[in-house]
Short mmCIF file of C-alpha atoms in Angstrom, two decimals:
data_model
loop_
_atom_site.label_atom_id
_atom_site.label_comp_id
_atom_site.label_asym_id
_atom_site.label_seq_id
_atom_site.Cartn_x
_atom_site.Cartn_y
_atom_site.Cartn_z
CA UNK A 1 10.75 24.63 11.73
CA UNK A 2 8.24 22.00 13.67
CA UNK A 3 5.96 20.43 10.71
CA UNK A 4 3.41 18.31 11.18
CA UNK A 5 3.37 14.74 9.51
CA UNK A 6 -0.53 13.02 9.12
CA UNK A 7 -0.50 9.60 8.08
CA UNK A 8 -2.41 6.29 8.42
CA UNK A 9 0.75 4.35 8.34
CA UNK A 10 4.03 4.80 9.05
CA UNK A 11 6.84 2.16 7.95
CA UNK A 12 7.72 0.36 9.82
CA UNK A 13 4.60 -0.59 11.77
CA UNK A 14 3.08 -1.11 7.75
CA UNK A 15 5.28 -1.60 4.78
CA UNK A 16 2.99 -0.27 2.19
CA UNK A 17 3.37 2.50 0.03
CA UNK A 18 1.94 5.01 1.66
CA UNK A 19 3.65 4.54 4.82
CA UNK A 20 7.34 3.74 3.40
CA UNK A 21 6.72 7.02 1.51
CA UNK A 22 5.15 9.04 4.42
CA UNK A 23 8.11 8.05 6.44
CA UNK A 24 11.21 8.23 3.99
CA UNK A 25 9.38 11.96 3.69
CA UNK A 26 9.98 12.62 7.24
CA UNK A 27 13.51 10.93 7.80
CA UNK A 28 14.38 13.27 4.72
CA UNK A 29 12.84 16.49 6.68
CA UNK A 30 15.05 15.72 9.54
CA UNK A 31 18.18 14.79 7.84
CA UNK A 32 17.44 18.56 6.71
CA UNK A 33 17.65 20.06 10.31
CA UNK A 34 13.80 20.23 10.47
CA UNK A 35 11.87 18.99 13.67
CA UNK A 36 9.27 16.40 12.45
CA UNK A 37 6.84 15.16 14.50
CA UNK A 38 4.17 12.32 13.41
CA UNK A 39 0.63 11.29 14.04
CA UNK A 40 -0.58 8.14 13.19
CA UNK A 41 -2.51 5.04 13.54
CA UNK A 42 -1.39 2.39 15.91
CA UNK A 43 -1.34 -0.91 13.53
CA UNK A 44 -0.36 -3.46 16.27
CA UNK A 45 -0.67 -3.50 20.15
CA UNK A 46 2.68 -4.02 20.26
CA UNK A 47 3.40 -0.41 18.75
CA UNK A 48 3.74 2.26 21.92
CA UNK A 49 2.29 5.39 21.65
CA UNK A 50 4.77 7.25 21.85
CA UNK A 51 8.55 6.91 20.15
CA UNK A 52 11.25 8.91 19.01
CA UNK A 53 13.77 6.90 16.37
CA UNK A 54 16.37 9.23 14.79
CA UNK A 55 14.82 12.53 15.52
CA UNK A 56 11.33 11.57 14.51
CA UNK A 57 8.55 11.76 16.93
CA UNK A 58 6.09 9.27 16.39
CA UNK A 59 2.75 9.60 18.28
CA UNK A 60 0.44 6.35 17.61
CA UNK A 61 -3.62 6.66 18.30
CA UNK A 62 -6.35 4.39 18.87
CA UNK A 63 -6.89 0.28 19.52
CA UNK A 64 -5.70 -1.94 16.65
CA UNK A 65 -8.78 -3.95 17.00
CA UNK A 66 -10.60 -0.84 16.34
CA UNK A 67 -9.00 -0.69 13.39
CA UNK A 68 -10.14 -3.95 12.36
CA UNK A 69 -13.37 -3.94 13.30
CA UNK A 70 -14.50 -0.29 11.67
CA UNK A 71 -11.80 0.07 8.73
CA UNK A 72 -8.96 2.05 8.33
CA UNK A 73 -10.46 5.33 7.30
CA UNK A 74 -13.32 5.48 9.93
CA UNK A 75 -10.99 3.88 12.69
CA UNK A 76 -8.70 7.21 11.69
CA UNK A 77 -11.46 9.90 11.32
CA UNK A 78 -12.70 8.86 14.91
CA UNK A 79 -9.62 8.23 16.50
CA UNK A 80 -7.82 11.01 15.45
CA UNK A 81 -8.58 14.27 16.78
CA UNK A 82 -8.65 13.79 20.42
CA UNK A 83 -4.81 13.45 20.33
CA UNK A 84 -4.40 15.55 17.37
CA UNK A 85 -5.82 18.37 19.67
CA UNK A 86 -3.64 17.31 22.61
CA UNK A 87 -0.74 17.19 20.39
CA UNK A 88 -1.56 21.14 19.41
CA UNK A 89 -1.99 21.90 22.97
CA UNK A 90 1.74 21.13 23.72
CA UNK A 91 3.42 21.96 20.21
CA UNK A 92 3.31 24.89 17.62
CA UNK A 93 3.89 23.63 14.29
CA UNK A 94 4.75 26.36 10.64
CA UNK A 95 3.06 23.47 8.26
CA UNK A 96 1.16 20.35 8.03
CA UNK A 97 1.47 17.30 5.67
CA UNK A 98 -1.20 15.09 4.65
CA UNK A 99 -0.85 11.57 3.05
CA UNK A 100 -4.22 10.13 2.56
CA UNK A 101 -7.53 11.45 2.80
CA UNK A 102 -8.99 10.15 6.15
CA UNK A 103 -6.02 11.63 8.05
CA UNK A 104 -6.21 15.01 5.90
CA UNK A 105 -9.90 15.58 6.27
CA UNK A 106 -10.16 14.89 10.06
CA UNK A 107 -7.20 17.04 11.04
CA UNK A 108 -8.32 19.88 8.24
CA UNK A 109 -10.85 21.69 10.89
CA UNK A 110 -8.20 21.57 13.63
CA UNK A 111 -5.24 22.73 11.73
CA UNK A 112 -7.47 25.50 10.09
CA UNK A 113 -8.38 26.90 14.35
CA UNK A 114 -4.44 26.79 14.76
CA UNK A 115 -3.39 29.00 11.49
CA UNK A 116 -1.42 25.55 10.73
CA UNK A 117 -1.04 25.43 6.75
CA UNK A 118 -1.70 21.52 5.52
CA UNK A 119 -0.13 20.40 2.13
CA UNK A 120 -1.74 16.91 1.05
CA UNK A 121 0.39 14.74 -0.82
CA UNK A 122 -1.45 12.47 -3.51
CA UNK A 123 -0.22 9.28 -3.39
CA UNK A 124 -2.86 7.09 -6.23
CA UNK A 125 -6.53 6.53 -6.12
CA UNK A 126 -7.07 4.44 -2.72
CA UNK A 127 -10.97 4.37 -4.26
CA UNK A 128 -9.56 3.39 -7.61
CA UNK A 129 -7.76 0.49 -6.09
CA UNK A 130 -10.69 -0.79 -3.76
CA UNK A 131 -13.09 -0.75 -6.83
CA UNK A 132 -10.88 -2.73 -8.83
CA UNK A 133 -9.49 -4.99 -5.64
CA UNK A 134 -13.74 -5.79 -5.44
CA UNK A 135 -13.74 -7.22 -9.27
CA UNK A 136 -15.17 -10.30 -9.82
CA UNK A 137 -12.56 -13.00 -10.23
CA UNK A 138 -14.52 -15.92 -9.94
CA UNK A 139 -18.10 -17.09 -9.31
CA UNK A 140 -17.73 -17.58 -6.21
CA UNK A 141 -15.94 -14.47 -5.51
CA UNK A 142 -19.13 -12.65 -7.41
CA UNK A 143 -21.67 -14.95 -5.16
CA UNK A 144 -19.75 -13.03 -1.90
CA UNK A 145 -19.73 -9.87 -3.04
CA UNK A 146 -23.19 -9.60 -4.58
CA UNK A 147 -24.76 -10.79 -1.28
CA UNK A 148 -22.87 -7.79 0.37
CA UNK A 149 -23.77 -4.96 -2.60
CA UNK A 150 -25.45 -2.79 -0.08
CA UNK A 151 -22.43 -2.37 2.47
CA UNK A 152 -19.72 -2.57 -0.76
CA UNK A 153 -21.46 0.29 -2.64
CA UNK A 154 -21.93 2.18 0.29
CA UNK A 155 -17.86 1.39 1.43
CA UNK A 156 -17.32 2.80 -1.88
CA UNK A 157 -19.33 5.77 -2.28
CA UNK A 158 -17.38 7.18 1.21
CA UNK A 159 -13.99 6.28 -0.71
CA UNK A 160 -14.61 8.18 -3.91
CA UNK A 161 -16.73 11.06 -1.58
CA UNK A 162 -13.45 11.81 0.73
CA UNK A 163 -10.77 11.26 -2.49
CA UNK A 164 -12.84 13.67 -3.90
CA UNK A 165 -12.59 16.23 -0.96
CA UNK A 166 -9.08 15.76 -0.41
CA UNK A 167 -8.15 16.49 -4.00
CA UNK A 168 -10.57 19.32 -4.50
CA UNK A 169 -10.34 20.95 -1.25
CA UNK A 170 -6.55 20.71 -1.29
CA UNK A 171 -4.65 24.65 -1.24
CA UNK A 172 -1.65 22.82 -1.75
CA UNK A 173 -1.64 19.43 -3.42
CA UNK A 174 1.62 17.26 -4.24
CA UNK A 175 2.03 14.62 -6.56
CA UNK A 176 4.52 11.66 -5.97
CA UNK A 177 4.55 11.32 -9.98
CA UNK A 178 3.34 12.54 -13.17
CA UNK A 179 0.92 9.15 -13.36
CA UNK A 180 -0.55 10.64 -10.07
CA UNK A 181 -0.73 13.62 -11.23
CA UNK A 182 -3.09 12.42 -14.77
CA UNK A 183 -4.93 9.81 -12.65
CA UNK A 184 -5.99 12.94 -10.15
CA UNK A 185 -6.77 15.40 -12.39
CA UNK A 186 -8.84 12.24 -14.98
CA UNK A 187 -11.04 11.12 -11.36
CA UNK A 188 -11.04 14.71 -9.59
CA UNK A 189 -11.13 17.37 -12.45
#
């Protein structure tokens, strides 16, 4: 079976948790015998697009000062399905997964054309941690950040907006934990 694997990051071009998880995910898939192929973000311009490291295939998409410059999840939701479609032209896949929202959402129209079935896997509240990453912790930090309100809030409200599409719109949703699980279900309903 040829599944699909949708991720911002992928260890080791980042070594947070999303993309040690994401990939320890797919090295266990092909350990299994399955054929595991995965799309995501380039993170340095060092990274080719294209590798294959113990029977993964990694496809990497889009300028790493892109990334910079527009943020992770916009960087992702434009960059993405031009060689998410290419990538369906040449391969069939039997399932998709999903590991954060941005990913999820702009591959959901493409993988719903190809009869491709997505499971998204909830990691923890990316929104939750930005809002509480933006806290106050000093004066001076509250000076910045107030000057900035408009473009914070609106950063925001696109967080909680697409966490809150992923969850709800998810047919199949996995949770790494239980804690995931309750912190979903208490932001998401």
């Amino acid at each position: 079976m040829r599944v699909l694997s949708l991720s911002q990051l992928l260890m080791p071009d980042s070594t947070g948790g999303t993309g040690r998880v994401a990939r320890s995910l797919c090295n266990a898939m092909v350990r299994n015998g399955e054929q595991v192929v995965a799309l995501t973000q380039r993170v340095a311009a060092k990274d080719p697009a294209y590798a294959c490291t113990g029977g993964l295939e990694i496809y990497r998409f889009g300028a790493p000062q892109l990334r910079v410059l527009m943020g992770m999840s916009l960087s992702t939701r434009l960059g993405m399905p031009i060689p998410l479609r290419e990538l369906l032209r040449r391969q069939v896949f039997a399932g998709a997964i999903g590991h954060q929202p941005a990913s999820s959402l702009a591959a959901a129209p493409a993988l719903r054309r190809h009869g491709i079935p997505p499971v998204r896997f909830f990691h923890a509240s990316g929104a939750q941690e930005t809002t509480r990453n933006l806290a106050p912790a000093s004066r001076a930090h509250l000076r910045y950040f107030t000057q900035r309100k408009v473009l914070r809030d609106l950063r925001l409200s696109e967080l909680w907006r697409m966490e809150r599409a992923y969850v709800r719109g998810a047919e199949r949703l996995c949770f790494l934990s239980r804690y995931a699980q309750e912190w979903a279900i208490r932001l998401h309903g």
